[in-house]
CSV table of C-alpha atoms in Angstrom, one decimal:
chain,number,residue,atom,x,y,z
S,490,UNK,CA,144.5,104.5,91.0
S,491,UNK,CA,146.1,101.5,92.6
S,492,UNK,CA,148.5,101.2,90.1
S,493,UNK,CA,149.6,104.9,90.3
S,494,UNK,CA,149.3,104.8,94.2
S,495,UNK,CA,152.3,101.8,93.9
S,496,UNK,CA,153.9,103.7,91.3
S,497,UNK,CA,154.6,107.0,93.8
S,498,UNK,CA,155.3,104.8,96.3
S,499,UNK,CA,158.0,102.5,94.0
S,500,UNK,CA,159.5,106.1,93.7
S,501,UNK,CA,159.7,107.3,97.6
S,502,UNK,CA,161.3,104.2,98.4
S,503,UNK,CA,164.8,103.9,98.9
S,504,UNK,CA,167.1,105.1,97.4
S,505,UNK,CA,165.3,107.0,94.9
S,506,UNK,CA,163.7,108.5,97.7
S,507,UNK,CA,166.3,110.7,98.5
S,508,UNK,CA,166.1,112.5,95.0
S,509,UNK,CA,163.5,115.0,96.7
S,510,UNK,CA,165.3,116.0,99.5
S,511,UNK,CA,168.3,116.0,96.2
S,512,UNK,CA,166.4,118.5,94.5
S,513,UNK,CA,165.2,121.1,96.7
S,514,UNK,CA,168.5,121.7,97.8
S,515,UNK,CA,169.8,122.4,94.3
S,516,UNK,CA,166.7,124.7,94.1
S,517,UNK,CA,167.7,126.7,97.1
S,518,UNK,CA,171.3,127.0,96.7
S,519,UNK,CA,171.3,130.3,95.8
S,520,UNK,CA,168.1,131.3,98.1
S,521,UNK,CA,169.0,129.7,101.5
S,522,UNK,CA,172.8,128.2,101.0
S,523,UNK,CA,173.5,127.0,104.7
S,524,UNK,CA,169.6,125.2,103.9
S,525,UNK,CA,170.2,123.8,101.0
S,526,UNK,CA,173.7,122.3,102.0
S,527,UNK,CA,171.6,120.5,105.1
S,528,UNK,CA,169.8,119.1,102.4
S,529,UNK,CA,172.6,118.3,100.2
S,530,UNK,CA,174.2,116.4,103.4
S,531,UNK,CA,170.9,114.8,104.2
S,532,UNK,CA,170.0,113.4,100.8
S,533,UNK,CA,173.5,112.0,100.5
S,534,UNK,CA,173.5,110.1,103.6
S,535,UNK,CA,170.0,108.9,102.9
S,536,UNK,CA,171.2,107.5,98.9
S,537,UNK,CA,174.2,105.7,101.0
S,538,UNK,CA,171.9,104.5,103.9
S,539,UNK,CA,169.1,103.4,100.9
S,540,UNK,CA,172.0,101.5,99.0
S,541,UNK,CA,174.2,100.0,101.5
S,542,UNK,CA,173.7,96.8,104.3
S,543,UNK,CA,175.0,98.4,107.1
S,544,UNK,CA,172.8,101.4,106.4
S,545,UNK,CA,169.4,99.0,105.5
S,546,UNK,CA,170.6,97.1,108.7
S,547,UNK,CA,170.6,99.9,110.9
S,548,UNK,CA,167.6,101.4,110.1
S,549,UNK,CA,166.1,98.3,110.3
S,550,UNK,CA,166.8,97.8,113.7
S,551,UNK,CA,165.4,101.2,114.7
S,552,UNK,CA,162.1,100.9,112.5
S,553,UNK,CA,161.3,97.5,113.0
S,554,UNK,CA,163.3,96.0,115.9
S,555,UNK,CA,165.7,93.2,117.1
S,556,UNK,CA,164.9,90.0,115.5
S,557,UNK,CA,166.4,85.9,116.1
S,558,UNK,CA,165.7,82.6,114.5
S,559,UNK,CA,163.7,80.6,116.4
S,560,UNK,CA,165.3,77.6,117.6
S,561,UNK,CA,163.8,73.7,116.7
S,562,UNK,CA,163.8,72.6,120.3
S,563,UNK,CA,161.8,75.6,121.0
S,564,UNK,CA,159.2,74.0,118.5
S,565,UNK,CA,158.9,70.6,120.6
S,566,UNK,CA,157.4,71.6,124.1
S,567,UNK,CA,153.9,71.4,122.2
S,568,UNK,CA,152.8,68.3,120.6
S,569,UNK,CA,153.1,68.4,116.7
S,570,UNK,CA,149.7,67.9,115.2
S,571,UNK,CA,148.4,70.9,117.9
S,572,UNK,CA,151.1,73.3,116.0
S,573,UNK,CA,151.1,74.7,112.6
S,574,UNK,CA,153.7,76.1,110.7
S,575,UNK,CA,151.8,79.1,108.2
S,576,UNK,CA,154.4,80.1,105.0
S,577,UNK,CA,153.4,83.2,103.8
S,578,UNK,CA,153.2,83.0,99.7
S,579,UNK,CA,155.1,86.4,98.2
S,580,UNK,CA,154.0,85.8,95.2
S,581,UNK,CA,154.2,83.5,92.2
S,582,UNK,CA,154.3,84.3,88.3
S,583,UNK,CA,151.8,82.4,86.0
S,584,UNK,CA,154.6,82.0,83.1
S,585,UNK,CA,158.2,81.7,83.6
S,586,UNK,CA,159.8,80.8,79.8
S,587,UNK,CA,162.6,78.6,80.8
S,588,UNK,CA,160.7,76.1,83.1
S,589,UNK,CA,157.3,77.1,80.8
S,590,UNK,CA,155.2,77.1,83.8
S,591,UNK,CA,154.0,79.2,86.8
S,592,UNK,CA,156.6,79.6,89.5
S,593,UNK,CA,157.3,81.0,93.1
S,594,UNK,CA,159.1,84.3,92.6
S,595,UNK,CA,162.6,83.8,95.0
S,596,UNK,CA,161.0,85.5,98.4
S,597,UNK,CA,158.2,82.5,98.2
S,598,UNK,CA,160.6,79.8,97.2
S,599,UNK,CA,162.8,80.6,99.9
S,600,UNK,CA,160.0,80.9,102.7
S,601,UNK,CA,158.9,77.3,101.4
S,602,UNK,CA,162.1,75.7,101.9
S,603,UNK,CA,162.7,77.3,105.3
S,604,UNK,CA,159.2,76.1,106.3
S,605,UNK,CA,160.0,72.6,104.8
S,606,UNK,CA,163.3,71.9,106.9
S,607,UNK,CA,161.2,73.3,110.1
S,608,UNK,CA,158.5,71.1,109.0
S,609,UNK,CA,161.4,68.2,108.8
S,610,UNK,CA,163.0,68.8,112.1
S,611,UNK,CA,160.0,68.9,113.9
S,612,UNK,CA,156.8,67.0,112.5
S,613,UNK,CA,155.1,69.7,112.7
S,614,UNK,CA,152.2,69.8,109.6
S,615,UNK,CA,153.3,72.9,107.2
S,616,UNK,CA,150.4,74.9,105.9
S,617,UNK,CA,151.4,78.0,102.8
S,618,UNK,CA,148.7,80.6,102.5
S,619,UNK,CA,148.6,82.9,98.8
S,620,UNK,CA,146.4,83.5,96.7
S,621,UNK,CA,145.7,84.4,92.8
S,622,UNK,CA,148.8,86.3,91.4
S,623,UNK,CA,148.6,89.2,90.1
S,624,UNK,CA,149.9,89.1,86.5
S,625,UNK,CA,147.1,85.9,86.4
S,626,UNK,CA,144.6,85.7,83.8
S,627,UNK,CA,142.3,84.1,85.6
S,628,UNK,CA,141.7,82.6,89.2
S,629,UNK,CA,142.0,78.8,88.9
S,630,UNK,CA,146.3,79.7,89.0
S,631,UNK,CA,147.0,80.2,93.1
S,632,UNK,CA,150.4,80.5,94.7
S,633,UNK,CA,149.1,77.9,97.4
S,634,UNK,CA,148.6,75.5,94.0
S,635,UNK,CA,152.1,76.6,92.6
S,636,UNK,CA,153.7,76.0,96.0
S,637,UNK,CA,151.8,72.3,96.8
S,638,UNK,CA,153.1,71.5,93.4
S,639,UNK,CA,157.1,72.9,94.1
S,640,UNK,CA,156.8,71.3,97.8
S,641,UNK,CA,156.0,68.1,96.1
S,642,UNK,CA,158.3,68.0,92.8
S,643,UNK,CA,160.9,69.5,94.1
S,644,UNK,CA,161.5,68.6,97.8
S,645,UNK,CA,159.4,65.3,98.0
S,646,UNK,CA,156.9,66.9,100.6
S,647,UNK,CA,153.5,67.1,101.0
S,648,UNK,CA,151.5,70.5,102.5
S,649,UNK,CA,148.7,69.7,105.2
S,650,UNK,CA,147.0,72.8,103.8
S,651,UNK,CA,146.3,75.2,101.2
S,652,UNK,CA,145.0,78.6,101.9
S,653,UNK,CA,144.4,80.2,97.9
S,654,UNK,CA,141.9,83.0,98.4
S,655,UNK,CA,144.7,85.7,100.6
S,656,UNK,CA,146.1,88.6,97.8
S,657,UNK,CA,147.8,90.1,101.0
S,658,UNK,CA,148.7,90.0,104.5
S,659,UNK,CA,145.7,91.0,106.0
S,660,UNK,CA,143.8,88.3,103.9
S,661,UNK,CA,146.5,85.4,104.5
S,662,UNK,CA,146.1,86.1,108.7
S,663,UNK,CA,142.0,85.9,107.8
S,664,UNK,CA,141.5,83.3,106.2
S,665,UNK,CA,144.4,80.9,107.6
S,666,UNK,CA,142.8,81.6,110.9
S,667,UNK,CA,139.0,80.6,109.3
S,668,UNK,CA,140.5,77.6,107.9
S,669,UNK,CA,142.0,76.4,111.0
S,670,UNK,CA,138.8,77.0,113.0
S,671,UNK,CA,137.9,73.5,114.9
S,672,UNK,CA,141.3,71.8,114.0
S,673,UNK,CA,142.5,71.9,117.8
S,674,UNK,CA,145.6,74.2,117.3
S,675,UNK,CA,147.3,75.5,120.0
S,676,UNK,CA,150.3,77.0,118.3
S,677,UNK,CA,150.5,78.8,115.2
S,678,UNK,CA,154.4,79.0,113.8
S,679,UNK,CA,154.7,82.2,111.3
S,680,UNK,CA,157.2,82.1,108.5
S,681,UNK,CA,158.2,85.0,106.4
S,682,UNK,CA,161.2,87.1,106.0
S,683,UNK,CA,162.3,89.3,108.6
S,684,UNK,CA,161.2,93.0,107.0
S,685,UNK,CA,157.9,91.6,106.5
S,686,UNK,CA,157.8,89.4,110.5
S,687,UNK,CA,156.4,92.4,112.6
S,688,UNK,CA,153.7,93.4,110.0
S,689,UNK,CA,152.7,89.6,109.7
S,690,UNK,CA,152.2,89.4,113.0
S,691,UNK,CA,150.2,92.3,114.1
S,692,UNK,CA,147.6,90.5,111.6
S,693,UNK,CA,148.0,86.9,112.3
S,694,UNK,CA,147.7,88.2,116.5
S,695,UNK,CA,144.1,90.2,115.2
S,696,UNK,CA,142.9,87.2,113.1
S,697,UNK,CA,143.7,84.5,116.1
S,698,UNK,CA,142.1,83.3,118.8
S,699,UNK,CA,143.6,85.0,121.8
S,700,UNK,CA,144.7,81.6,123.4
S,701,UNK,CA,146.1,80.3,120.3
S,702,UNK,CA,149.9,80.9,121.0
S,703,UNK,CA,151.7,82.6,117.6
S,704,UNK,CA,155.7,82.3,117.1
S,705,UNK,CA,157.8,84.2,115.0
S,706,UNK,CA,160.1,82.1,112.4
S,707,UNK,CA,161.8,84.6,110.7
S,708,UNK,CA,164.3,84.3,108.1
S,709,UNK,CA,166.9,86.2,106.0
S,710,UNK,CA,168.5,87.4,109.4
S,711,UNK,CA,172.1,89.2,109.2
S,712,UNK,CA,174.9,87.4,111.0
S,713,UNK,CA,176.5,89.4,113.9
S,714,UNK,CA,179.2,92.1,113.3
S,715,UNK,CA,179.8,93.9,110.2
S,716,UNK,CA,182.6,94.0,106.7
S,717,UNK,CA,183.8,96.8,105.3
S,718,UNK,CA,181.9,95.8,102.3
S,719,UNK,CA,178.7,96.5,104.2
S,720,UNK,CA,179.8,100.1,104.1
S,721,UNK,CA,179.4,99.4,99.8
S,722,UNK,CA,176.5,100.2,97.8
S,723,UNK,CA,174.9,96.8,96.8
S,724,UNK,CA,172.2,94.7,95.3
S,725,UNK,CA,171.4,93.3,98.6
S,726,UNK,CA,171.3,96.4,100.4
S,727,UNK,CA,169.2,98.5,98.1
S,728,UNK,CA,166.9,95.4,97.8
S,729,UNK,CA,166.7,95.0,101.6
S,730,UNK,CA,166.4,99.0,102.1
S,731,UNK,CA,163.5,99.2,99.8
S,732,UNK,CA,161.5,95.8,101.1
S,733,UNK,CA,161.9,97.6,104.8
S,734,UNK,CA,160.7,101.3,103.2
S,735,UNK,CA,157.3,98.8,101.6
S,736,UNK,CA,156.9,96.9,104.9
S,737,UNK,CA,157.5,99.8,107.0
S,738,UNK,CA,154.8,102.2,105.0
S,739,UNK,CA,152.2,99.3,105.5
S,740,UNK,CA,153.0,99.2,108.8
S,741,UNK,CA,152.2,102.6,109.3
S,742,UNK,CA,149.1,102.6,107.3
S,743,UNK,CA,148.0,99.5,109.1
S,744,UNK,CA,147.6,97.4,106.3
């Protein structure tokens, strides 16, 4: 049921998600023409808006809000080992053939890297939170385990925590929050991508300690002002257009 739930969903997302609106107007063309061409209009301003940046950007900005990147010196008004920055794991694959190992799929690989440099600039301890991924055949593989391993192969650095047991957002704000129980924290530091930031914090804000102060590092932000290529379908603005029609849905639901 799960499967088939994500399934309908993968569908209704954008742009596909126009196709409805699509074919009931091709169904009423002859029943309720002034109707029907509403519809037409509609579902082709919807396909552009589902497959464009400017059209992902703006309806990002009205679902989800203004956004900025939090500045370093920001960071530094609380002493280090009282702050944590949390990376939120989106997910990892047990097998990828050409390194013939588990890896970060690109959304976790880039979250880790942002989370490093913060990390970097401001000595504050770095703590990734993801559990067992999906395609997994068992549970001793965790995206907390793949990451520790990346952050330390790859960029030389060393996690102060691993939270494995989260398989989604609700989970990575629950259990990050038990495991940092009685470490004196004052300041909790949330990295994740932008679409995903106001979702992520609703659950990190429920999970923590009212006095435990939570800051939003988001990342994948647009740069101010707009190219006529942003008017262009592209790969980046279906991809974004669809993450924002996932994150937006669990919004809604509450997940």
């Amino acid at each position: 049921m799960n499967d088939l739930i994500h399934a309908v969903a993968a569908f209704l997302l954008p742009p596909t998600g126009a196709f409805p609106l699509l074919l009931l107007a091709w169904w009423l063309r002859h029943r309720r023409r002034w109707l029907s061409g509403a519809l037409f209009a509609s579902g082709l301003l919807a396909v552009w808006v589902g497959s464009t940046e400017l059209g992902a950007l703006w309806l990002q900005d009205r679902l989800l809000g203004p956004q900025q990147a939090v500045t370093v010196q920001a960071l530094r008004d609380v002493p280090p080992r009282q702050s944590v920055i949390v990376v939120l794991g989106g997910g990892a694959r047990r097998l990828m053939p050409e390194y013939g190992s588990a890896q970060l799929k690109t959304v976790s690989i880039e979250r880790l890297r942002y989370g490093i440099w913060l990390s970097r600039q401001t000595d504050i301890p770095l703590m990734f939170t993801g559990g067992t991924p999906r395609d997994a055949s068992d549970d001793t593989l965790t995206e907390a385990g793949v990451a520790a391993r990346t952050a330390r192969e790859e960029f030389g650095f060393t996690l102060a925590w691993q939270e494995d047991r989260a398989t989604d957002t609700r989970e990575n704000a629950r259990y990050t929050a038990e495991l940092l129980r009685g470490k004196g924290i004052r300041r909790v530091v949330l990295v994740t991508h932008d679409v995903h930031m106001r979702r992520a914090m609703r659950a990190f804000r429920e999970a923590l300690p009212p006095e435990v102060e939570l800051v939003a590092a988001p990342m994948n932000l647009a740069l101010p002002g707009i190219e006529w290529r942003d008017l262009l379908p592209s790969q980046e603005g279906t991809a974004r257009a669809r993450y924002l029609g996932y994150e937006w849905l669990g919004y809604v639901a509450g997940h």
